[in-house]
PDB file of C-alpha atoms in Angstrom:
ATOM      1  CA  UNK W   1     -31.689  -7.775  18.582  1.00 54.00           C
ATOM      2  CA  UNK W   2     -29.056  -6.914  21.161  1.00 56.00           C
ATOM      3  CA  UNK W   3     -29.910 -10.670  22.682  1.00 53.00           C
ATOM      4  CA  UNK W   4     -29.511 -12.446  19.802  1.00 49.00           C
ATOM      5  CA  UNK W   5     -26.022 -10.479  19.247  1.00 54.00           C
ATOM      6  CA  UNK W   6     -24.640 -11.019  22.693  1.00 50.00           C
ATOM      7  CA  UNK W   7     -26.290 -14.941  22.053  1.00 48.00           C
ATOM      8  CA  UNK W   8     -23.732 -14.929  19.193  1.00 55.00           C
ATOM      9  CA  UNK W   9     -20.977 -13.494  20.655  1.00 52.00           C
ATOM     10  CA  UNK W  10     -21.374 -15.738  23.610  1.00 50.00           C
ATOM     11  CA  UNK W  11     -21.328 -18.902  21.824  1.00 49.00           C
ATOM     12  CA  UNK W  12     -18.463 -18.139  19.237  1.00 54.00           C
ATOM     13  CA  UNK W  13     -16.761 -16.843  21.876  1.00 52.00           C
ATOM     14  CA  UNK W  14     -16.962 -20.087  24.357  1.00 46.00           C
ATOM     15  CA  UNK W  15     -13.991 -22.293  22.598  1.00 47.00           C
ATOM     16  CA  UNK W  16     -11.669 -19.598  22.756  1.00 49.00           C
ATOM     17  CA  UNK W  17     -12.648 -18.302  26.254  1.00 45.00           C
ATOM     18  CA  UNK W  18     -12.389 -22.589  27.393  1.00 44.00           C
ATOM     19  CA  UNK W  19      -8.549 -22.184  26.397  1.00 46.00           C
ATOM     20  CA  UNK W  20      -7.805 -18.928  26.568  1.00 46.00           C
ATOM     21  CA  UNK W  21      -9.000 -18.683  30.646  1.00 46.00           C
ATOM     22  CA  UNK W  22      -9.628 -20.796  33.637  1.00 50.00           C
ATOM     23  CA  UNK W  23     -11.478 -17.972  34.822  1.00 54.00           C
ATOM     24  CA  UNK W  24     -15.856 -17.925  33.666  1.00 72.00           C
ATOM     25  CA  UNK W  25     -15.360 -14.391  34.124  1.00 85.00           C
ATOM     26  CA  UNK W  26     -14.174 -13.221  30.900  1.00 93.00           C
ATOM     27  CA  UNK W  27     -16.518 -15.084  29.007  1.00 95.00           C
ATOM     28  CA  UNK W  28     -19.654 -12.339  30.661  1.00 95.00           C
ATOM     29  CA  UNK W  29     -16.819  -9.791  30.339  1.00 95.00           C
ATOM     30  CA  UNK W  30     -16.006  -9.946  26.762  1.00 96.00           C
ATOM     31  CA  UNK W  31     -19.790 -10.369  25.969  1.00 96.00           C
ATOM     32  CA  UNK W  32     -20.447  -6.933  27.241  1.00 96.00           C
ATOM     33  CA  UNK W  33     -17.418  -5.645  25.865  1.00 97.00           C
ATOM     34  CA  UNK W  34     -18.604  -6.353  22.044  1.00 97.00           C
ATOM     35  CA  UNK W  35     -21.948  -5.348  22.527  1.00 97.00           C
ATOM     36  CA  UNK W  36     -20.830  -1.820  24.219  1.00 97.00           C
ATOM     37  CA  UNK W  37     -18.414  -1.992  20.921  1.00 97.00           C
ATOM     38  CA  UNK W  38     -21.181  -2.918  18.639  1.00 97.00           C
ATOM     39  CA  UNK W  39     -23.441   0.289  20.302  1.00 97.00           C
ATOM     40  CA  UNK W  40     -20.626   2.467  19.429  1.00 97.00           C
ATOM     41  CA  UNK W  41     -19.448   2.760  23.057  1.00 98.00           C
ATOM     42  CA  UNK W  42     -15.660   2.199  23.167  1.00 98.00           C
ATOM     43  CA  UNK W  43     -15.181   3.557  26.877  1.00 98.00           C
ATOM     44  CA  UNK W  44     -17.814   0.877  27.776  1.00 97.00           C
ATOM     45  CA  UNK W  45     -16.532  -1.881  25.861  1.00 97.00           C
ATOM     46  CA  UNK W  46     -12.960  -0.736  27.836  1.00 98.00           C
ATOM     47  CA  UNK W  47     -14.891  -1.197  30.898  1.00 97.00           C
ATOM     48  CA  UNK W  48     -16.343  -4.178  31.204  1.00 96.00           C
ATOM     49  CA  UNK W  49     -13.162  -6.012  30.368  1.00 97.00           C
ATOM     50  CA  UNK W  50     -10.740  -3.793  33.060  1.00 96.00           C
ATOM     51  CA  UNK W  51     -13.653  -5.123  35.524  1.00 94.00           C
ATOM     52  CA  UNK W  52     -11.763  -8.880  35.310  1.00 95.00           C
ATOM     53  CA  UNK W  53      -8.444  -7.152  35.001  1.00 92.00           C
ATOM     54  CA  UNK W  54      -7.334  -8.543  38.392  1.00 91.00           C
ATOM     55  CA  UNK W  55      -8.254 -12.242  37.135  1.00 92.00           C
ATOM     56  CA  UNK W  56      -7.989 -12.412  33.742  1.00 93.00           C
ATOM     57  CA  UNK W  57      -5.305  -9.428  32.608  1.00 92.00           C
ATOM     58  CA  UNK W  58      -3.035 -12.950  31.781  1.00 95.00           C
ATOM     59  CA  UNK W  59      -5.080 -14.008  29.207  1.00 96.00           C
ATOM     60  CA  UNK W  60      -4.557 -13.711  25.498  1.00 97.00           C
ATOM     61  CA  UNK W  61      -7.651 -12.587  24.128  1.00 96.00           C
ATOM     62  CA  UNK W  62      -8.069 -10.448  27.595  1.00 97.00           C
ATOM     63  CA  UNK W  63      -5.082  -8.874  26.432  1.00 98.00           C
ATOM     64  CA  UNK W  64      -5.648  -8.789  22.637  1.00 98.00           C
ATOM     65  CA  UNK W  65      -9.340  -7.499  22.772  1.00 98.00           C
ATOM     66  CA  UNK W  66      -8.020  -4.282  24.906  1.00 98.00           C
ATOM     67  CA  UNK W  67      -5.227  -3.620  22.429  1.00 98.00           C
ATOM     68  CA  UNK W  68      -8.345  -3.326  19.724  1.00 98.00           C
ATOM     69  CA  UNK W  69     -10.413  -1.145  21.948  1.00 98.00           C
ATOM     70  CA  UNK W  70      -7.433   0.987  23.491  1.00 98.00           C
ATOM     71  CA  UNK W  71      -6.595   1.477  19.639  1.00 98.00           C
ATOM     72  CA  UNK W  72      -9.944   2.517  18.535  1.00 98.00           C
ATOM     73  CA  UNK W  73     -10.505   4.864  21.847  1.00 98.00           C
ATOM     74  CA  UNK W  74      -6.998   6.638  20.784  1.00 98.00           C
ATOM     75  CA  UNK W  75      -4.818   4.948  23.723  1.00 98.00           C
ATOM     76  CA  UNK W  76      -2.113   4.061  21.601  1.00 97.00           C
ATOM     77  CA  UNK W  77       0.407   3.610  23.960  1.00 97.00           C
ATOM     78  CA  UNK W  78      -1.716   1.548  25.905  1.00 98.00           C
ATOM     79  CA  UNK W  79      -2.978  -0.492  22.858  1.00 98.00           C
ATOM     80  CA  UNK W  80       0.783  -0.923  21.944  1.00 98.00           C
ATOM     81  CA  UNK W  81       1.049  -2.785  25.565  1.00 98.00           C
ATOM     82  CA  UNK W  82      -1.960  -4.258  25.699  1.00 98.00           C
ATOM     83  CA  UNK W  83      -0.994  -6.352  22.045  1.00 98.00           C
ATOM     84  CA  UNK W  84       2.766  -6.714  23.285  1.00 97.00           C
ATOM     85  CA  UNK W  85       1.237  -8.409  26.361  1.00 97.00           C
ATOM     86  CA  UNK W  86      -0.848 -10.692  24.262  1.00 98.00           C
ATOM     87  CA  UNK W  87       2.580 -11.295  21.671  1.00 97.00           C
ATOM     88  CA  UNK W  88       4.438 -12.397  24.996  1.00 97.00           C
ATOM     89  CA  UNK W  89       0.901 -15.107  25.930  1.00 97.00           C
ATOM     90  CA  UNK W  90       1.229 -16.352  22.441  1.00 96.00           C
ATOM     91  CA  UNK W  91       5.043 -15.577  21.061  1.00 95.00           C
ATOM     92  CA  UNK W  92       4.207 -17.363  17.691  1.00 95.00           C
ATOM     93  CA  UNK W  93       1.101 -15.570  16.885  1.00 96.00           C
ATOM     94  CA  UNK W  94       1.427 -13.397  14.200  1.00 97.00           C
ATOM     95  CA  UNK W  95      -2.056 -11.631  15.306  1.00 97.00           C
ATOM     96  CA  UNK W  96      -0.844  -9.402  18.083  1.00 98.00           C
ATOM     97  CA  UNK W  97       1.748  -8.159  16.128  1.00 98.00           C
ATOM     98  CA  UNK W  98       0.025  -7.058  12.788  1.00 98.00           C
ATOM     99  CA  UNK W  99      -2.686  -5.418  15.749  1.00 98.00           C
ATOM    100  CA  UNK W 100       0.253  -3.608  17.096  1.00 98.00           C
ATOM    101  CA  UNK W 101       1.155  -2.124  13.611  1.00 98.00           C
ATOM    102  CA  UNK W 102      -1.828   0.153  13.759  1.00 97.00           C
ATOM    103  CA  UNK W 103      -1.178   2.489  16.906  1.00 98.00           C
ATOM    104  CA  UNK W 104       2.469   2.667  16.343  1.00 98.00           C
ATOM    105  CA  UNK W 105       1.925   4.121  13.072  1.00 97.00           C
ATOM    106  CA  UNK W 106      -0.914   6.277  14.310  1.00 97.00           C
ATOM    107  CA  UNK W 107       1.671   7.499  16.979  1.00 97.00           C
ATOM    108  CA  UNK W 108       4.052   7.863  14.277  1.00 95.00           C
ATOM    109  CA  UNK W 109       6.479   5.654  16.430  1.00 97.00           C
ATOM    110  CA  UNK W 110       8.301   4.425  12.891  1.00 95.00           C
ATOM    111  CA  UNK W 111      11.011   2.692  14.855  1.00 96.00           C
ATOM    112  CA  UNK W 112       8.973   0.599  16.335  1.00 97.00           C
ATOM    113  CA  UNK W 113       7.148   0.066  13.791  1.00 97.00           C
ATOM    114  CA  UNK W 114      10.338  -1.149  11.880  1.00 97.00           C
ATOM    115  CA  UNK W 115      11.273  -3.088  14.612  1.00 97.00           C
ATOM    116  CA  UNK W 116       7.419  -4.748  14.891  1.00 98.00           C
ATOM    117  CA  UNK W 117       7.784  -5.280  11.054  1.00 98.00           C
ATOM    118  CA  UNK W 118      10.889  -7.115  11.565  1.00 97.00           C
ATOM    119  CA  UNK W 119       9.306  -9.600  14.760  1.00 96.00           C
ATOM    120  CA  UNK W 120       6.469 -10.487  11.824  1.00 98.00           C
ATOM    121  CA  UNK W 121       9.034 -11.499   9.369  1.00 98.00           C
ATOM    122  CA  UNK W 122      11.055 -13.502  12.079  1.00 96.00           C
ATOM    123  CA  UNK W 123       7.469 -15.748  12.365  1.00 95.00           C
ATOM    124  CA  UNK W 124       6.305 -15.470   8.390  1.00 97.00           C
ATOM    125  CA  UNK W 125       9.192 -14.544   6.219  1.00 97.00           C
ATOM    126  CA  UNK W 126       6.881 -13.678   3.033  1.00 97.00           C
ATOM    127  CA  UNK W 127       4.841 -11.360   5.100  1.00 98.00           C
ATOM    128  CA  UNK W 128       3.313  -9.013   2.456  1.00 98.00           C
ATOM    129  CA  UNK W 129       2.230  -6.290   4.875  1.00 97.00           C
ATOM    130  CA  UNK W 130       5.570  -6.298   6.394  1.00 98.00           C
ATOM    131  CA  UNK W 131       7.664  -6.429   3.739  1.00 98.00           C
ATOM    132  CA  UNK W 132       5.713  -4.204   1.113  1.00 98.00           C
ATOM    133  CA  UNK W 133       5.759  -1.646   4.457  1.00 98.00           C
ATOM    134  CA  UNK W 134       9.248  -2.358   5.028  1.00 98.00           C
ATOM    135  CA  UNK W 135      10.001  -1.362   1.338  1.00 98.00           C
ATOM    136  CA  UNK W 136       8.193   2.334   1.633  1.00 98.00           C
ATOM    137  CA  UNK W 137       9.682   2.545   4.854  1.00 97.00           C
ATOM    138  CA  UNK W 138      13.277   2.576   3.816  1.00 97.00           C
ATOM    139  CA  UNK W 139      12.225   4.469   0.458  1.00 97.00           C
ATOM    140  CA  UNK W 140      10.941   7.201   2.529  1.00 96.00           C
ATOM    141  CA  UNK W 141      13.914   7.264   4.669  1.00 96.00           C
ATOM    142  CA  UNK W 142      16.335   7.498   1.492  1.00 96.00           C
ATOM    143  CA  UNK W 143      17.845   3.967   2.180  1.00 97.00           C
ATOM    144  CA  UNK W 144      17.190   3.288  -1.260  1.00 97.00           C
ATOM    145  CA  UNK W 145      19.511  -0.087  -0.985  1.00 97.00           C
ATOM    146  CA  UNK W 146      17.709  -1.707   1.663  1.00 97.00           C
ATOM    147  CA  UNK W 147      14.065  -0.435   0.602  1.00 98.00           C
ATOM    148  CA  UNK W 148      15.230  -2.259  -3.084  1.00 98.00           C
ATOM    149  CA  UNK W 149      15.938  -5.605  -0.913  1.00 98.00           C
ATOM    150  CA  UNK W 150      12.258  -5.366   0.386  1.00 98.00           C
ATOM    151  CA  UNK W 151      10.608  -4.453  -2.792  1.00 98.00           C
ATOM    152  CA  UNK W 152      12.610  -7.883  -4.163  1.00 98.00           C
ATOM    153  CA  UNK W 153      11.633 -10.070  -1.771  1.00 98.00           C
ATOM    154  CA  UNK W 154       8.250  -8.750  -2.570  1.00 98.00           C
ATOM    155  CA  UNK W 155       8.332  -9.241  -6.010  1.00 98.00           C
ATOM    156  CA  UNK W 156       9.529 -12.933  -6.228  1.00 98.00           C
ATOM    157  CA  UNK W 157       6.441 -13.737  -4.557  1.00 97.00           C
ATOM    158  CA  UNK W 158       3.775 -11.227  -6.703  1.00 97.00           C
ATOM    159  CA  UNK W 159       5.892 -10.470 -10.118  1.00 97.00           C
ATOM    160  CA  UNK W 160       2.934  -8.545 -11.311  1.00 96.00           C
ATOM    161  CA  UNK W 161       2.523  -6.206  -8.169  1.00 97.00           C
ATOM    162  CA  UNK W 162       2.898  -2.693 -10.006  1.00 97.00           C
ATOM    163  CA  UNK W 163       2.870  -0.838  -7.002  1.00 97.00           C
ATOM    164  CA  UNK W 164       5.952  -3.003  -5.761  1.00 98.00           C
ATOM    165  CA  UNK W 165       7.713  -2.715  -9.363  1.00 98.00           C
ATOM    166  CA  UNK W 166       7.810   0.812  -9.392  1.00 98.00           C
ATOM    167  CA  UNK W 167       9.151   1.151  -5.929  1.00 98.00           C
ATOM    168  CA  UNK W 168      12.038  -1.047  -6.819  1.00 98.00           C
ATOM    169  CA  UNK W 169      12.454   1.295 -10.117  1.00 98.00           C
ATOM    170  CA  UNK W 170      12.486   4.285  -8.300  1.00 98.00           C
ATOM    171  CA  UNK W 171      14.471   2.686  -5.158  1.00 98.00           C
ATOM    172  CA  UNK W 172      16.916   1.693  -8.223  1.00 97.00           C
ATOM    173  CA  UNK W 173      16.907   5.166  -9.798  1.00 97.00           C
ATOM    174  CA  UNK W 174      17.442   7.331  -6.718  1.00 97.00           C
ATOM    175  CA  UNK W 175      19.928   5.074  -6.054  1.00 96.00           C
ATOM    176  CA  UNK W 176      21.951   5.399  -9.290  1.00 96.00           C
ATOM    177  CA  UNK W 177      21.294   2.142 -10.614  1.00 96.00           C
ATOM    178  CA  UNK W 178      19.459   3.725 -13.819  1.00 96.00           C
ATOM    179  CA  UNK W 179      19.983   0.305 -15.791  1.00 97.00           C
ATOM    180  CA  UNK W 180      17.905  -1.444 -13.485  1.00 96.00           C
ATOM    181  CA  UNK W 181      15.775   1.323 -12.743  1.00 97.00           C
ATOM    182  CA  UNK W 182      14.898   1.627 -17.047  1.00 97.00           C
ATOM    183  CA  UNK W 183      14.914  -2.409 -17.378  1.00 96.00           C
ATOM    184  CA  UNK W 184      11.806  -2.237 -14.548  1.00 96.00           C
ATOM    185  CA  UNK W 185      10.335   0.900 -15.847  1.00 96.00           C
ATOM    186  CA  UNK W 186      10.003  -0.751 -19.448  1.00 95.00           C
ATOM    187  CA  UNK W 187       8.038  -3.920 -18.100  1.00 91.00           C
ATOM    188  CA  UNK W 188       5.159  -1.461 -16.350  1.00 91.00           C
TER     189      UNK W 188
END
């Protein structure tokens, strides 16, 4: 079974690997790393991918897959890194970013978080992780005015999102706009 997993891996993994690396030694290296991951052996899965560090640590998906497995061993300044590296390989890619989002928050780093948030909606504008985040982030920092702006932008693009209406309600009644605040209230 392990075989016909690593088989898999291998040959999904061979386009990206062609791009992503010069180098045939990530290809081996990321093989191992998955099926260490898939036998629930994180520090493993670290390991066989810091063994092409010295030749490989420019690559994207070098970079990417260790911001995964840094995340899931509880590295999370190391994941952060890891995905920032592989933001800088591919500065358009929305992927390292949204990775990123998970060990900042576990590291309660809300900042950077904000800040990482912000970088998504520079690439994607109607983000709805980012901006529905954006929204409770502000709400829960009392910037009712700005957390109101995110739960808009939100709502032009999913008018029935309940979740998002009653932020903006509530962002509109802590804020003092209770007009706005009952006209929302009275469509959920």
């Amino acid at each position: 079974m392990n075989k016909l997993i690593a088989a898999i891996i291998l040959l999904s993994l061979s386009p990206l690997t062609a791009r992503a690396s010069s180098n045939l030694s990530l290809q081996p290296a990321l093989v191992a790393s998955y099926t260490s991951e898939y036998n629930r052996d994180i520090a493993g899965a670290i390991r066989a991918l810091k063994g092409v560090e010295s030749t490989e640590g420019d690559s994207y998906i070098f970079n990417f897959r260790l911001g995964w497995l840094s995340y899931l061993a509880g590295l999370w300044n190391e994941s952060v890194a890891y995905y920032d590296n592989a933001a800088s390989l591919a500065p358009s890619a929305l992927e390292p970013l949204q990775g990123m989002l998970q060990p900042l928050s576990a590291a309660g780093k809300t900042a950077e978080l904000v800040k990482t948030h912000e970088r998504i909606l520079q690439n994607d504008p109607n983000n709805y992780k980012s901006l529905s985040q954006l929204a409770w982030l502000n709400y829960t920092a009392k910037d009712n005015k700005k957390a109101a702006r995110f739960y808009s932008r939100v709502i032009r693009l999913y008018p029935t999102d309940l979740e998002m209406l009653l932020g903006l309600a509530y962002s509109y009644k802590l804020d003092g706009n209770k007009e706005a605040a009952d006209r929302i209230f009275s469509q959920v």
